[in-house]
Short mmCIF file of C-alpha atoms in Angstrom, two decimals:
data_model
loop_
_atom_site.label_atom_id
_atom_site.label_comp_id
_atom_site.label_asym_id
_atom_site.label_seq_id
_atom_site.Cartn_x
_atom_site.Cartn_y
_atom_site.Cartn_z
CA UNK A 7 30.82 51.39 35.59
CA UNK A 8 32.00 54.30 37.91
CA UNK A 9 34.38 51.36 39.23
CA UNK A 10 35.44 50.83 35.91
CA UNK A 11 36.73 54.12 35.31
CA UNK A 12 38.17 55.20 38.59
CA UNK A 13 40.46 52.24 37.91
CA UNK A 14 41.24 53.02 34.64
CA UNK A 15 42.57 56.56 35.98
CA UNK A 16 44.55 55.24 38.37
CA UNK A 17 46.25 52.72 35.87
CA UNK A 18 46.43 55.85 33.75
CA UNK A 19 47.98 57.83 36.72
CA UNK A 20 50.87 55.58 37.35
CA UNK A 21 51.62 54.75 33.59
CA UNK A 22 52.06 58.62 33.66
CA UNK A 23 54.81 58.25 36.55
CA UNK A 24 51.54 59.53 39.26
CA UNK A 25 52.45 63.33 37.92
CA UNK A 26 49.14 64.51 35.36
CA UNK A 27 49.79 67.61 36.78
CA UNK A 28 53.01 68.07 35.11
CA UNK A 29 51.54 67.44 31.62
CA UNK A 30 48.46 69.91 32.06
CA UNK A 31 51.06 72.35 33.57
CA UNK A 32 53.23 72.32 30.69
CA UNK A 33 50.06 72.48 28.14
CA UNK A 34 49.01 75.45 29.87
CA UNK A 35 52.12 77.24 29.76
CA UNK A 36 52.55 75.80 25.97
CA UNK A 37 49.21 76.57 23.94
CA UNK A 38 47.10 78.84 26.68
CA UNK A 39 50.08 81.31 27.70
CA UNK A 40 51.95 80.56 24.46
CA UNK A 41 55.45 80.42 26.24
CA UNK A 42 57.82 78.08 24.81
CA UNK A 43 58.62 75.36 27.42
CA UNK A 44 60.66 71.90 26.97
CA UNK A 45 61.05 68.72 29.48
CA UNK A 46 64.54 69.37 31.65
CA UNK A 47 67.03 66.58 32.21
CA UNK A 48 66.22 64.44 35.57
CA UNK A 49 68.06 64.26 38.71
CA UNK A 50 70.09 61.42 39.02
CA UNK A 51 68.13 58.80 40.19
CA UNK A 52 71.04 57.80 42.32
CA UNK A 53 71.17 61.05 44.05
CA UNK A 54 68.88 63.63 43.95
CA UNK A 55 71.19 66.24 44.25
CA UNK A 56 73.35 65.27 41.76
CA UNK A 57 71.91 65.79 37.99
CA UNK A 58 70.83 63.27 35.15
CA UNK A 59 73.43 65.15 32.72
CA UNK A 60 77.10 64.40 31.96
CA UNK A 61 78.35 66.87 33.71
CA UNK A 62 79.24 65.55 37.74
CA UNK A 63 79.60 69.13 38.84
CA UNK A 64 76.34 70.46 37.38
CA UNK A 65 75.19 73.75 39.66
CA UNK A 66 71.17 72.86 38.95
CA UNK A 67 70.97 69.65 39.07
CA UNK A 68 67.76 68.68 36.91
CA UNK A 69 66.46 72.31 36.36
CA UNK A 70 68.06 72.82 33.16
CA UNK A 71 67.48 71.54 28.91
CA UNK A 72 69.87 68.49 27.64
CA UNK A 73 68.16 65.99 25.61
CA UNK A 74 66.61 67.82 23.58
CA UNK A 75 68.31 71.33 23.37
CA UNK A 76 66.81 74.73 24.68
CA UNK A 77 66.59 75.30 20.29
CA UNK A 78 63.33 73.01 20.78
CA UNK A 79 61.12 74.91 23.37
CA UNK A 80 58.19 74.90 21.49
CA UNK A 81 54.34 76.11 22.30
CA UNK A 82 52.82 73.38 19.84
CA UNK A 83 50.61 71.36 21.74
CA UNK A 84 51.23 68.22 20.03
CA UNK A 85 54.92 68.05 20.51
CA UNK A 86 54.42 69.34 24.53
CA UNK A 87 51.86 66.46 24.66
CA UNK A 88 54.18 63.45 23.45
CA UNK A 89 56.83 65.08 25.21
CA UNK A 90 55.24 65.02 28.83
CA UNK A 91 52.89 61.43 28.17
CA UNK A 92 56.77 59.96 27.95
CA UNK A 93 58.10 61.83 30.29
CA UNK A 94 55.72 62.61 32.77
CA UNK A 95 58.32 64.05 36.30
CA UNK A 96 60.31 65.73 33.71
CA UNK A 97 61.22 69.47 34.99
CA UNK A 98 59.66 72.02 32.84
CA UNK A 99 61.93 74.32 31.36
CA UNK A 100 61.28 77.83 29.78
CA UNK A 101 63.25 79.04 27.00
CA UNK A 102 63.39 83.14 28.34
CA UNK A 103 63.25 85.73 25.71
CA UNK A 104 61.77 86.61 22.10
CA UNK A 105 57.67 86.86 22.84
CA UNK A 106 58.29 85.11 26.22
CA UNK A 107 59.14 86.54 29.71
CA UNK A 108 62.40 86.86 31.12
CA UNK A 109 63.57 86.63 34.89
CA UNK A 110 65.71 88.33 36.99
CA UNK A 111 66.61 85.84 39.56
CA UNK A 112 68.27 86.59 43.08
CA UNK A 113 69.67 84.27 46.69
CA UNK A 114 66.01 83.33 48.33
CA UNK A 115 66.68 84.92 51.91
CA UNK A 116 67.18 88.25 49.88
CA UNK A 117 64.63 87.70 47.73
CA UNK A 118 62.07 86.99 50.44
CA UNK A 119 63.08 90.43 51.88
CA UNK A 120 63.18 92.33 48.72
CA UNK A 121 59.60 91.27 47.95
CA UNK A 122 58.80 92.43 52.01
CA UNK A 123 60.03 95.56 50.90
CA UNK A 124 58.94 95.64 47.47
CA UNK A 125 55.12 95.04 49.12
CA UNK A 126 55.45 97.73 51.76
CA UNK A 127 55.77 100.11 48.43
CA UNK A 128 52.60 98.79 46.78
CA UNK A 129 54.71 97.78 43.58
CA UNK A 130 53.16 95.25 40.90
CA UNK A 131 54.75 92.97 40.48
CA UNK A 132 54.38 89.54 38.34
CA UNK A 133 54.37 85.90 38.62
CA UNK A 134 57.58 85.12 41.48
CA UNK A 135 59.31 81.11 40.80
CA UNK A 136 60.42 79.91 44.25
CA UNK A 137 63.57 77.17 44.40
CA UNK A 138 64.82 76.47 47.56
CA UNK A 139 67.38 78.21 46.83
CA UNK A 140 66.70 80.99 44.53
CA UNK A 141 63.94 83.20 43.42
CA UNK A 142 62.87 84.14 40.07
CA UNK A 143 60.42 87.46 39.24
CA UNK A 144 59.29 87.45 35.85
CA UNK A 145 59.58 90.38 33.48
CA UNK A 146 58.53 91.58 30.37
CA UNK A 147 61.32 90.35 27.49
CA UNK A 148 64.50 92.28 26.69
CA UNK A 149 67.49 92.85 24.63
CA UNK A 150 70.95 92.32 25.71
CA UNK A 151 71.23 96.46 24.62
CA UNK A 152 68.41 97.64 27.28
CA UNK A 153 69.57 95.27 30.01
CA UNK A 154 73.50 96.90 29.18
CA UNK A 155 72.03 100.52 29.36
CA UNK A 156 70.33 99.59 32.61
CA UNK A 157 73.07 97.95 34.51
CA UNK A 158 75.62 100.81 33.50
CA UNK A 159 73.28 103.25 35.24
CA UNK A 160 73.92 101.52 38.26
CA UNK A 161 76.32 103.04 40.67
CA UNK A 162 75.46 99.56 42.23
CA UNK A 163 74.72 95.99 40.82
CA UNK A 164 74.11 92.96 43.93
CA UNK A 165 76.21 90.55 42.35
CA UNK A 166 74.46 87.59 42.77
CA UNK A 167 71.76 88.84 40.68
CA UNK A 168 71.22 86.60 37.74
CA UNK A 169 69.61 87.50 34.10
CA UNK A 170 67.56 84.85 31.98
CA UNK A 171 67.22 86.44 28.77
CA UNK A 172 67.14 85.49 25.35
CA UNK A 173 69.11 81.89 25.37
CA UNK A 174 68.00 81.62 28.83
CA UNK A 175 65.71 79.42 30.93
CA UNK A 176 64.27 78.75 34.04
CA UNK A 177 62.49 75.74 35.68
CA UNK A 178 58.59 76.28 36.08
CA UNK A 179 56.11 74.94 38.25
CA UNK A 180 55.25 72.06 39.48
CA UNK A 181 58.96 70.53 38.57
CA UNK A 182 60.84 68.73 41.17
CA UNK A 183 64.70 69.08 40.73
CA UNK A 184 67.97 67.88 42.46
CA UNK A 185 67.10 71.48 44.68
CA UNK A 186 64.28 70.62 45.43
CA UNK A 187 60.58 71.77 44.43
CA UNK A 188 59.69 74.55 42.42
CA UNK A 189 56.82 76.56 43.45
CA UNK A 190 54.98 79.88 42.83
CA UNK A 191 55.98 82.24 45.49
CA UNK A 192 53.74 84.34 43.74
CA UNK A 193 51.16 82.62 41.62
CA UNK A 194 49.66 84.08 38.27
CA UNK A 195 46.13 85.04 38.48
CA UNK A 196 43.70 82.29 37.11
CA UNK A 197 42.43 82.77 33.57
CA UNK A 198 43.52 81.75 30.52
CA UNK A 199 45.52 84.76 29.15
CA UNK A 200 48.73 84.60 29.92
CA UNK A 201 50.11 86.98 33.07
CA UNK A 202 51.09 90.40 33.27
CA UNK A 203 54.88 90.63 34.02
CA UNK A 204 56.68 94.35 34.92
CA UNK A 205 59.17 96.13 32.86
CA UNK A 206 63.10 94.83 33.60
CA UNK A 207 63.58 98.21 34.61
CA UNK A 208 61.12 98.46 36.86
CA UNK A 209 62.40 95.13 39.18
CA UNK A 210 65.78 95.96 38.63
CA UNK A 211 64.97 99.74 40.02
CA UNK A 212 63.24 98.00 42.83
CA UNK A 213 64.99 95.25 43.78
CA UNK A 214 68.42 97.22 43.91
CA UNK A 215 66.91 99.73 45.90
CA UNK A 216 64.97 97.35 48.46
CA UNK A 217 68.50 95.79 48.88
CA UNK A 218 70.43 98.50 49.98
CA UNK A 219 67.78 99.88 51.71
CA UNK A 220 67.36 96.61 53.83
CA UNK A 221 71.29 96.66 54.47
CA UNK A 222 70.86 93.10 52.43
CA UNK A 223 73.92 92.46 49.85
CA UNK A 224 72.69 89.72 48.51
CA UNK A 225 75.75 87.88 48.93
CA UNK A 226 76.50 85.17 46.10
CA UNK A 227 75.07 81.86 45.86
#
């Protein structure tokens, strides 16, 4: 019997595409943590850097909504369920904004010494996305008003910082992309309420400040 059903799950584990993880990822995200989330288009098969999407000069190649649109992140269990049993290596995307966290997103080698700094000060901070490429610390959500007021106050702004707000998104973990993996730099704690995230202000303040302070411009990437 134990035969049996050790077979069965691995004839369940490659109808699935050999990824389960994805699926229970993006129910956890969807129904536990009640963020919106919806399957990202593919990386060309043909070429992993290049991306599943019309577009042949696509800058994230598989880390960003197509088919369907970022209007359908949704945090209903059912429609997360179908979604990732049919698709199951399909990126997971979050819609940013409304009742779910935003990101402030910055080049990785900067990012990696922001957070040095940033540690060195004892700041909280949340959940950290890691591409290969670029890092994402999640905030609490904002308006386009309080992240205006914010950046105006700046006598300096890096650039290649990046904002995913409302109508924004970012690829979650476990997704594999035409970058590469996506990982937790900094994982949320286990549990089943969803993580604390900072104030925008609050990373902005900090990240700015750990920046200049580390002689780091964050050049653009």
């Amino acid at each position: 019997m134990r035969e049996i059903l050790g077979r069965r799950r691995r004839l369940l584990s490659r109808r699935n595409g050999g990824r389960p993880e994805m699926l229970s990822a993006a129910l956890t995200f969807a129904t536990q943590w009640q963020w919106p989330v919806l399957p990202g288009v593919a990386p060309d098969p043909q070429g992993r850097a290049r991306c599943g999407c019309p577009d042949p000069e696509c800058t994230v190649p598989g880390a960003h909504p197509f088919d369907p649109g970022l209007l359908a992140a949704t945090t209903d269990e059912r429609m997360a369920r179908w979604w990732w049993t049919n698709r199951p290596t399909a990126p997971i995307i979050l819609a940013t904004g409304g009742k779910a966290p935003c990101a402030v997103s910055l080049p990785a080698p900067a990012a990696a010494r922001a957070l040095a700094a940033l540690d060195l000060k004892e700041m909280r901070l949340g959940p950290v996305i890691a591409s290969p490429t670029r890092w994402a610390l999640l905030v609490k959500p904002y308006s386009l008003e309080q992240l205006g007021e914010l950046l105006y106050a700046k006598d300096f702004v890096p650039g290649s910082l990046r904002f995913h707000g409302e109508g924004g998104y970012v690829a979650l973990p476990p997704s594999e992309t035409g970058q590469g993996g996506i990982r937790w730099e900094r994982a949320p704690l286990p549990g089943s309420a969803a993580p604390w995230v900072p104030d925008v202000e609050a990373v902005v303040d900090a990240v700015v400040e750990a920046l200049t302070r580390t002689g780091v411009s964050a050049p653009e990437l």
